[in-house]
Amino acid sequence: MKKTLRVNNSVRTLDVDDDTPLLWVLRDELELTGTKFGCGRAQCGACTVYVDGEPTRSCVMEVRHVGDRHVTTIEGLDSDVAQRVQDAWVELQVPQCGFCQSGQVMTAVALLTEIPNPSDADIDAAMAGNVCRCATYDRIRGAVHRAAGGAG
Amino acid sequence: MSDSSTQRSAESADGLSRRRLLQHGLTVGAGLVVGFRWAPGKAWAQAAAAEVAPNAFVRIARDGMVTVISKHIEFGQGSYTGLATILAEELDADWNHVRVEAAPADVTRYANFAFGAQGTGGSTAIANSWTQLRQAGATARALLVQAAAGTWDVPAAEITVEEGVVHHRASQRSAPFGELVEAASHLEAPSEAPLKSPEQFTLIGKRHLPRVDVVDKTDGSAQFTMDFVGDGVLTAVLARPPRFGGKVASFDAASALNVRGVVKVVQVPRGVAVIAKGFWAAKKGREALDITWDEAAAETRGTEQLLAEFRALLDAEGKVAKDEGNVADAFAKAHKVVEADYTFPYLAHAPMEPLDAVAQLKDGRLQVWAGAQLPTVDQAVAAAMAGLTPDKVEVHTQLGGGSFGRRATTDADAIGEASSIAKASGLDVPIKLIWTREDDIRGGRYRPLCVHRLRGALDADGNITAWQHRVVGQSIVSGTPFEGALVVDGVDLSILEGAVGFPYAVPNAYIDFHDPQVGVPVLWWRSVGHTHNAYAVETFIDELATAAGKDVVAVRRQLLAEHPRHLGVLERAVKEAGWGDPLPKGRARGVAVHESFGSFVAQVVEVSLDTAGMPKVERVVCAVDCGVAINPDNIAAQMEGGLGYGLGAVLHNEITLDEGHVVQSNFHDYRSLRIAEMPRVETHIVASGEAPTGVGEVAVPPIGPAVANAFAVLTGQRVRDLPFAKLNADDVFSGRMS
């Protein structure tokens, strides 16, 4: 079915079934592969994107529910906060296999946009839904603090 | 590969396309790929001399870019960075101009010396590349020096190299590597060159050398197998038997073919594949399949039945792996005997990127893109599935989104499946097979279920006089090509490693094992046999020391007197952790020390209890001796990640079977460690001049027993039936001592 989708500041026309999860529209139709498939049931956070700025698990959001809201993927991050987060990720050498890190970065940027100086408890709460099988969590916590302007 | 979307998909951060480079190497650079041997010879250069390749492990381009060829896959453990560091060190390259590319499948140039085949595993990447890549870097450097000497007509001995620039100080001439490519391409690369002494190292051991893959892995541009798009790629999902050992009896594809986007449905050896335009259509197509399974040969036992059978074997004599002194006599004379049985569940690896592979069968050649952990094995299986000889199969190893052992299978798993689907489909476009997370959790190849029995004898002074250890568990290697390497004198190391290597000085020791046949496929799971053996050994030694009324560190120290590297990490961890210093109420320490894959790790943990009675690990002090420390920050990262991976498993994970059906299916019931559970980790690297050994697995074994030992101090309870999640909170709190 023809529909339009607003993604990363552009409008895309698509022919996809209504029940297709946003994740697979992004990956298979728009070839925006930075957003990852890890579980398919909102259990790991690898597919995190923003829908009108809200962190959303794209693997369980059917594309028909997106409507005319604006989707932002890792490829579309352009805020100062995002830059600070990504710089901190590199400085602290956070990623190992890297497969979950798009989702981690998306969630961290959303956290810092809402809470500029999060505590450890704020970080643990905000990042609780993002699984990293390589267990890079200690560095993620440090990098969020660093991006917030703390010591990290 | 020519449409813009594919090029975009293949762009890496340095602007070079991994896939295009491979193509370039295979077509224009046939001399490079086919003609290069790990032997002296004329340095290859293509007609335009855009690059020079002094040997099979490095190319240097006119723009100064140094490309290191990695025979080991990068799936998080840092192999690309570690291997590049070794080569770049001897080459005196500029780290900012070093990139890494996966080697093609070619056992003649890229074999793992520990396996014979080309592959990554057993934490061998650094150890088996150390000398090889130092020589590769040193001879490449010598070639560039020779080129400069010839160009400038100066003695080679007067030439120095620093950070990618060749200098002749006396005549004040210098040239970056790129400028010497043309001259070097006409010279013979030397077969040997002097290596640096450690005090000359400028990259090895440097703490802040950035990983080569970290930027791409932060902005979403890193390319994994799953990210293969364009070229008309189709997606496949495969319906596999619901129980291990089942097969397709018959199927009806009519409903699946009615799903919009489904292109084909084909039967392959592993099941029935639905090929579609995109994952979602393929998955819906699979759900619409009507398959009748033949389960005549399927494994139908459940976990309880398997455990009952395994536990019965604990009472039976097994195959003897070690028999020293006189154990029977020592037990007969013992002042005190301690006995404990342990149960370790099946564990799934659950890498973040589920298994996947892209296969394209076109014009009699098969191309495979995958996280190929055993490239030459994968190549052979893919060839067999496609009805080709291996020389017609090109394996393009991609970044792996984790593995933990999962991508190293002798039946090539997803790669074999994708190749069989490509063959059965009759299509010549790339077909991308994706496993769902449910496919992954229910797909077998687990860490084996096993049970242990330990018996220890103490004399009147509390000395340990006898040690008896029996293990019951499936062999990982029996009937595979790895059997020859890992079954030594009848001792199956895939079951017993970490038990037979028992380092403690006990005069009488007896170790035996049973390897029952079960139809559940098993596999190496990060640190393999060490995962359960270290838990049993390191908690039991603690239990014996406690039963003797002795300090658990003092006992280890005494019994490890002949093992300086064990002792070295133990002392370091104990010192840095402040062993014996007062702790806040409700907190206790535990310790474990273990050698695996030639590296030594000790961990001291501080543990409290959460409201559910589960251990909360607050702090881990980890000491590691892995020989020469190539990348200290990556060593620290692997200690953090390894112990985090191990901690998640001992706290939460088990795969169970109900009449042969796997009960768990996804991260909601196969729970991963989450950020709030991750302890603060302090890693200390013990300085060593020994040849480097691996770090990818070695932090896993000690964490479970260290936590269990602390938990025993805190609650008085010994956890011998993993995972901890099986504990009942009321039991924990009612038995709590402090």
PDB file of C-alpha atoms in Angstrom, chain A residues 1-2 12 15-21 24 27-46 57 59 62 74-75 77 85-102 104-105 123-141 144, chain B residues 5-6 8 74-77 209-211 213-215 217-220 222-224 226-227 229-230 235 260 277-280 284 348-354 400-402 404 432 434-438 525-526 633-634 636-638 640-642 644-645 653 665-668 670-681:
ATOM      1  CA  MET A   1       0.000   0.000   0.000  1.00  0.00           C
ATOM      2  CA  LYS A   2       1.371   3.412  -0.936  1.00  0.00           C
ATOM      3  CA  ARG A  12       9.763   9.032   1.351  1.00  0.00           C
ATOM      4  CA  ASP A  15       4.697   0.603  -1.077  1.00  0.00           C
ATOM      5  CA  VAL A  16       4.604  -1.632   1.989  1.00  0.00           C
ATOM      6  CA  ASP A  17       2.037  -3.590   3.965  1.00  0.00           C
ATOM      7  CA  ASP A  18       0.463  -1.700   6.866  1.00  0.00           C
ATOM      8  CA  ASP A  19       1.620  -4.249   9.422  1.00  0.00           C
ATOM      9  CA  THR A  20       5.271  -4.070   8.431  1.00  0.00           C
ATOM     10  CA  PRO A  21       7.309  -2.991  11.445  1.00  0.00           C
ATOM     11  CA  TRP A  24      12.018  -3.404   8.323  1.00  0.00           C
ATOM     12  CA  ARG A  27      16.248  -1.416   6.724  1.00  0.00           C
ATOM     13  CA  ASP A  28      14.804  -3.200   3.693  1.00  0.00           C
ATOM     14  CA  GLU A  29      13.023  -0.355   1.894  1.00  0.00           C
ATOM     15  CA  LEU A  30      15.061   2.727   2.782  1.00  0.00           C
ATOM     16  CA  GLU A  31      18.374   0.896   3.288  1.00  0.00           C
ATOM     17  CA  LEU A  32      18.983   2.740   6.538  1.00  0.00           C
ATOM     18  CA  THR A  33      20.833  -0.161   8.112  1.00  0.00           C
ATOM     19  CA  GLY A  34      22.266   1.624  11.154  1.00  0.00           C
ATOM     20  CA  THR A  35      19.107   0.616  13.039  1.00  0.00           C
ATOM     21  CA  LYS A  36      19.521  -3.030  14.015  1.00  0.00           C
ATOM     22  CA  PHE A  37      17.375  -6.108  14.453  1.00  0.00           C
ATOM     23  CA  GLY A  38      18.165  -7.915  17.676  1.00  0.00           C
ATOM     24  CA  CYS A  39      14.993  -9.523  19.039  1.00  0.00           C
ATOM     25  CA  GLY A  40      11.838  -8.448  17.200  1.00  0.00           C
ATOM     26  CA  ARG A  41       9.818  -7.978  20.369  1.00  0.00           C
ATOM     27  CA  ALA A  42      11.085  -4.851  22.101  1.00  0.00           C
ATOM     28  CA  GLN A  43      13.380  -6.747  24.433  1.00  0.00           C
ATOM     29  CA  CYS A  44      16.824  -5.483  23.450  1.00  0.00           C
ATOM     30  CA  GLY A  45      16.691  -1.883  22.193  1.00  0.00           C
ATOM     31  CA  ALA A  46      18.943  -2.419  19.148  1.00  0.00           C
ATOM     32  CA  ARG A  57      11.291   0.302  19.475  1.00  0.00           C
ATOM     33  CA  CYS A  59      10.733  -3.599  15.642  1.00  0.00           C
ATOM     34  CA  GLU A  62       3.744  -1.132  12.662  1.00  0.00           C
ATOM     35  CA  ILE A  74      21.088   6.991  13.915  1.00  0.00           C
ATOM     36  CA  GLU A  75      21.924   8.267  10.431  1.00  0.00           C
ATOM     37  CA  LEU A  77      21.297  12.391  14.440  1.00  0.00           C
ATOM     38  CA  VAL A  85      27.576  11.448  22.982  1.00  0.00           C
ATOM     39  CA  GLN A  86      29.285  10.040  19.917  1.00  0.00           C
ATOM     40  CA  ASP A  87      32.539  11.807  20.789  1.00  0.00           C
ATOM     41  CA  ALA A  88      32.381  10.354  24.298  1.00  0.00           C
ATOM     42  CA  TRP A  89      31.684   6.900  22.874  1.00  0.00           C
ATOM     43  CA  VAL A  90      34.872   7.150  20.826  1.00  0.00           C
ATOM     44  CA  GLU A  91      36.935   8.675  23.613  1.00  0.00           C
ATOM     45  CA  LEU A  92      36.021   5.900  26.029  1.00  0.00           C
ATOM     46  CA  GLN A  93      36.198   3.242  23.303  1.00  0.00           C
ATOM     47  CA  VAL A  94      32.781   1.913  24.223  1.00  0.00           C
ATOM     48  CA  PRO A  95      31.883  -0.463  21.357  1.00  0.00           C
ATOM     49  CA  GLN A  96      33.090  -4.019  21.050  1.00  0.00           C
ATOM     50  CA  CYS A  97      31.076  -5.955  18.467  1.00  0.00           C
ATOM     51  CA  GLY A  98      29.107  -2.739  17.937  1.00  0.00           C
ATOM     52  CA  PHE A  99      25.812  -4.266  16.905  1.00  0.00           C
ATOM     53  CA  CYS A 100      23.780  -2.777  19.774  1.00  0.00           C
ATOM     54  CA  GLN A 101      25.532   0.578  19.810  1.00  0.00           C
ATOM     55  CA  SER A 102      23.211   2.478  17.470  1.00  0.00           C
ATOM     56  CA  GLN A 104      22.614   2.618  22.908  1.00  0.00           C
ATOM     57  CA  VAL A 105      23.612   5.943  21.355  1.00  0.00           C
ATOM     58  CA  ILE A 123      21.395   6.239  33.461  1.00  0.00           C
ATOM     59  CA  ASP A 124      20.556   2.755  34.688  1.00  0.00           C
ATOM     60  CA  ALA A 125      16.850   3.512  34.403  1.00  0.00           C
ATOM     61  CA  ALA A 126      17.020   5.106  30.969  1.00  0.00           C
ATOM     62  CA  MET A 127      19.353   2.500  29.495  1.00  0.00           C
ATOM     63  CA  ALA A 128      17.742  -0.541  31.145  1.00  0.00           C
ATOM     64  CA  GLY A 129      16.066  -1.650  27.932  1.00  0.00           C
ATOM     65  CA  ASN A 130      19.228  -1.653  25.828  1.00  0.00           C
ATOM     66  CA  VAL A 131      20.992  -4.988  25.913  1.00  0.00           C
ATOM     67  CA  CYS A 132      24.690  -5.260  25.136  1.00  0.00           C
ATOM     68  CA  ARG A 133      25.808  -8.875  24.974  1.00  0.00           C
ATOM     69  CA  CYS A 134      29.436  -7.698  24.993  1.00  0.00           C
ATOM     70  CA  ALA A 135      28.596  -6.024  28.345  1.00  0.00           C
ATOM     71  CA  THR A 136      30.097  -2.642  27.527  1.00  0.00           C
ATOM     72  CA  TYR A 137      27.839  -1.154  30.198  1.00  0.00           C
ATOM     73  CA  ASP A 138      30.549   0.215  32.472  1.00  0.00           C
ATOM     74  CA  ARG A 139      31.897   2.299  29.593  1.00  0.00           C
ATOM     75  CA  ILE A 140      28.414   3.305  28.455  1.00  0.00           C
ATOM     76  CA  ARG A 141      27.780   4.731  31.906  1.00  0.00           C
ATOM     77  CA  VAL A 144      27.077   9.259  29.256  1.00  0.00           C
TER      78      VAL A 144
ATOM     79  CA  SER B   5      22.653   1.917  -2.925  1.00  0.00           C
ATOM     80  CA  THR B   6      25.082  -0.959  -2.675  1.00  0.00           C
ATOM     81  CA  ARG B   8      26.575   3.379  -0.118  1.00  0.00           C
ATOM     82  CA  GLU B  74      36.498  -9.107  14.281  1.00  0.00           C
ATOM     83  CA  PHE B  75      33.368  -9.733  16.353  1.00  0.00           C
ATOM     84  CA  GLY B  76      34.042  -7.435  19.229  1.00  0.00           C
ATOM     85  CA  GLN B  77      37.115  -8.906  20.822  1.00  0.00           C
ATOM     86  CA  LEU B 209      45.629   3.552  20.877  1.00  0.00           C
ATOM     87  CA  PRO B 210      42.098   3.809  19.462  1.00  0.00           C
ATOM     88  CA  ARG B 211      40.376   0.772  17.980  1.00  0.00           C
ATOM     89  CA  ASP B 213      36.466   0.068  14.183  1.00  0.00           C
ATOM     90  CA  VAL B 214      35.107   2.314  16.897  1.00  0.00           C
ATOM     91  CA  VAL B 215      33.978   5.336  14.900  1.00  0.00           C
ATOM     92  CA  LYS B 217      30.416   1.394  15.398  1.00  0.00           C
ATOM     93  CA  THR B 218      29.265   4.626  16.986  1.00  0.00           C
ATOM     94  CA  ASP B 219      27.531   6.324  14.058  1.00  0.00           C
ATOM     95  CA  GLY B 220      25.728   3.324  12.575  1.00  0.00           C
ATOM     96  CA  ALA B 222      29.688  -0.209  10.435  1.00  0.00           C
ATOM     97  CA  GLN B 223      28.597  -2.939   8.036  1.00  0.00           C
ATOM     98  CA  PHE B 224      27.501  -6.305   9.319  1.00  0.00           C
ATOM     99  CA  MET B 226      22.665  -8.225   8.007  1.00  0.00           C
ATOM    100  CA  ASP B 227      23.323  -4.824   6.463  1.00  0.00           C
ATOM    101  CA  VAL B 229      21.358  -4.301   0.846  1.00  0.00           C
ATOM    102  CA  GLY B 230      20.907  -3.505  -2.815  1.00  0.00           C
ATOM    103  CA  THR B 235      15.643 -12.234   2.273  1.00  0.00           C
ATOM    104  CA  ARG B 260       2.651 -10.483  -0.727  1.00  0.00           C
ATOM    105  CA  LYS B 277      11.361  -9.246  -0.846  1.00  0.00           C
ATOM    106  CA  GLY B 278      12.374  -8.219   2.643  1.00  0.00           C
ATOM    107  CA  PHE B 279      12.396  -9.844   6.063  1.00  0.00           C
ATOM    108  CA  TRP B 280       8.812  -9.153   7.018  1.00  0.00           C
ATOM    109  CA  LYS B 284       4.971 -13.944   7.386  1.00  0.00           C
ATOM    110  CA  ALA B 348      22.775 -20.164  24.358  1.00  0.00           C
ATOM    111  CA  HIS B 349      25.381 -17.707  23.078  1.00  0.00           C
ATOM    112  CA  ALA B 350      22.807 -15.156  21.915  1.00  0.00           C
ATOM    113  CA  PRO B 351      25.097 -12.757  20.041  1.00  0.00           C
ATOM    114  CA  MET B 352      23.393  -9.410  19.390  1.00  0.00           C
ATOM    115  CA  GLU B 353      23.428 -10.041  15.658  1.00  0.00           C
ATOM    116  CA  PRO B 354      21.475 -13.254  15.171  1.00  0.00           C
ATOM    117  CA  GLY B 400      30.398 -10.114  13.339  1.00  0.00           C
ATOM    118  CA  GLY B 401      27.829  -8.728  15.752  1.00  0.00           C
ATOM    119  CA  GLY B 402      29.169 -10.912  18.540  1.00  0.00           C
ATOM    120  CA  PHE B 404      31.048 -15.979  21.784  1.00  0.00           C
ATOM    121  CA  LYS B 432      20.227 -13.045   2.750  1.00  0.00           C
ATOM    122  CA  ILE B 434      18.276 -14.122   8.681  1.00  0.00           C
ATOM    123  CA  TRP B 435      17.701 -16.072  11.864  1.00  0.00           C
ATOM    124  CA  THR B 436      15.140 -14.552  14.190  1.00  0.00           C
ATOM    125  CA  ARG B 437      16.039 -14.338  17.867  1.00  0.00           C
ATOM    126  CA  GLU B 438      13.705 -17.265  18.444  1.00  0.00           C
ATOM    127  CA  TRP B 525      30.568 -21.104  24.504  1.00  0.00           C
ATOM    128  CA  ARG B 526      32.987 -18.332  25.455  1.00  0.00           C
ATOM    129  CA  ASP B 633      42.735  -0.648  26.884  1.00  0.00           C
ATOM    130  CA  ASN B 634      41.337  -3.522  24.856  1.00  0.00           C
ATOM    131  CA  ALA B 636      40.614  -3.976  30.043  1.00  0.00           C
ATOM    132  CA  ALA B 637      37.583  -3.941  27.723  1.00  0.00           C
ATOM    133  CA  GLN B 638      37.725  -7.706  27.338  1.00  0.00           C
ATOM    134  CA  GLU B 640      34.918  -5.966  31.571  1.00  0.00           C
ATOM    135  CA  GLY B 641      32.989  -7.633  28.772  1.00  0.00           C
ATOM    136  CA  GLY B 642      34.043 -11.168  29.592  1.00  0.00           C
ATOM    137  CA  GLY B 644      29.881  -9.195  32.358  1.00  0.00           C
ATOM    138  CA  TYR B 645      29.000 -11.956  29.902  1.00  0.00           C
ATOM    139  CA  ASN B 653      20.573 -18.105  32.093  1.00  0.00           C
ATOM    140  CA  SER B 665      12.707 -18.188  23.017  1.00  0.00           C
ATOM    141  CA  ASN B 666      13.912 -14.607  23.312  1.00  0.00           C
ATOM    142  CA  PHE B 667      15.490 -12.091  25.688  1.00  0.00           C
ATOM    143  CA  HIS B 668      12.377 -11.971  27.892  1.00  0.00           C
ATOM    144  CA  TYR B 670      16.684 -15.805  28.259  1.00  0.00           C
ATOM    145  CA  ARG B 671      17.597 -12.681  30.125  1.00  0.00           C
ATOM    146  CA  SER B 672      20.779 -10.768  29.421  1.00  0.00           C
ATOM    147  CA  LEU B 673      22.817  -8.846  31.959  1.00  0.00           C
ATOM    148  CA  ARG B 674      21.499  -5.294  31.992  1.00  0.00           C
ATOM    149  CA  ILE B 675      23.258  -2.053  32.794  1.00  0.00           C
ATOM    150  CA  ALA B 676      22.095  -1.793  36.413  1.00  0.00           C
ATOM    151  CA  GLU B 677      23.625  -5.211  37.101  1.00  0.00           C
ATOM    152  CA  MET B 678      27.018  -4.322  35.650  1.00  0.00           C
ATOM    153  CA  PRO B 679      29.596  -3.897  38.390  1.00  0.00           C
ATOM    154  CA  ARG B 680      32.308  -1.294  38.494  1.00  0.00           C
ATOM    155  CA  VAL B 681      35.369  -3.054  37.068  1.00  0.00           C
TER     156      VAL B 681
END
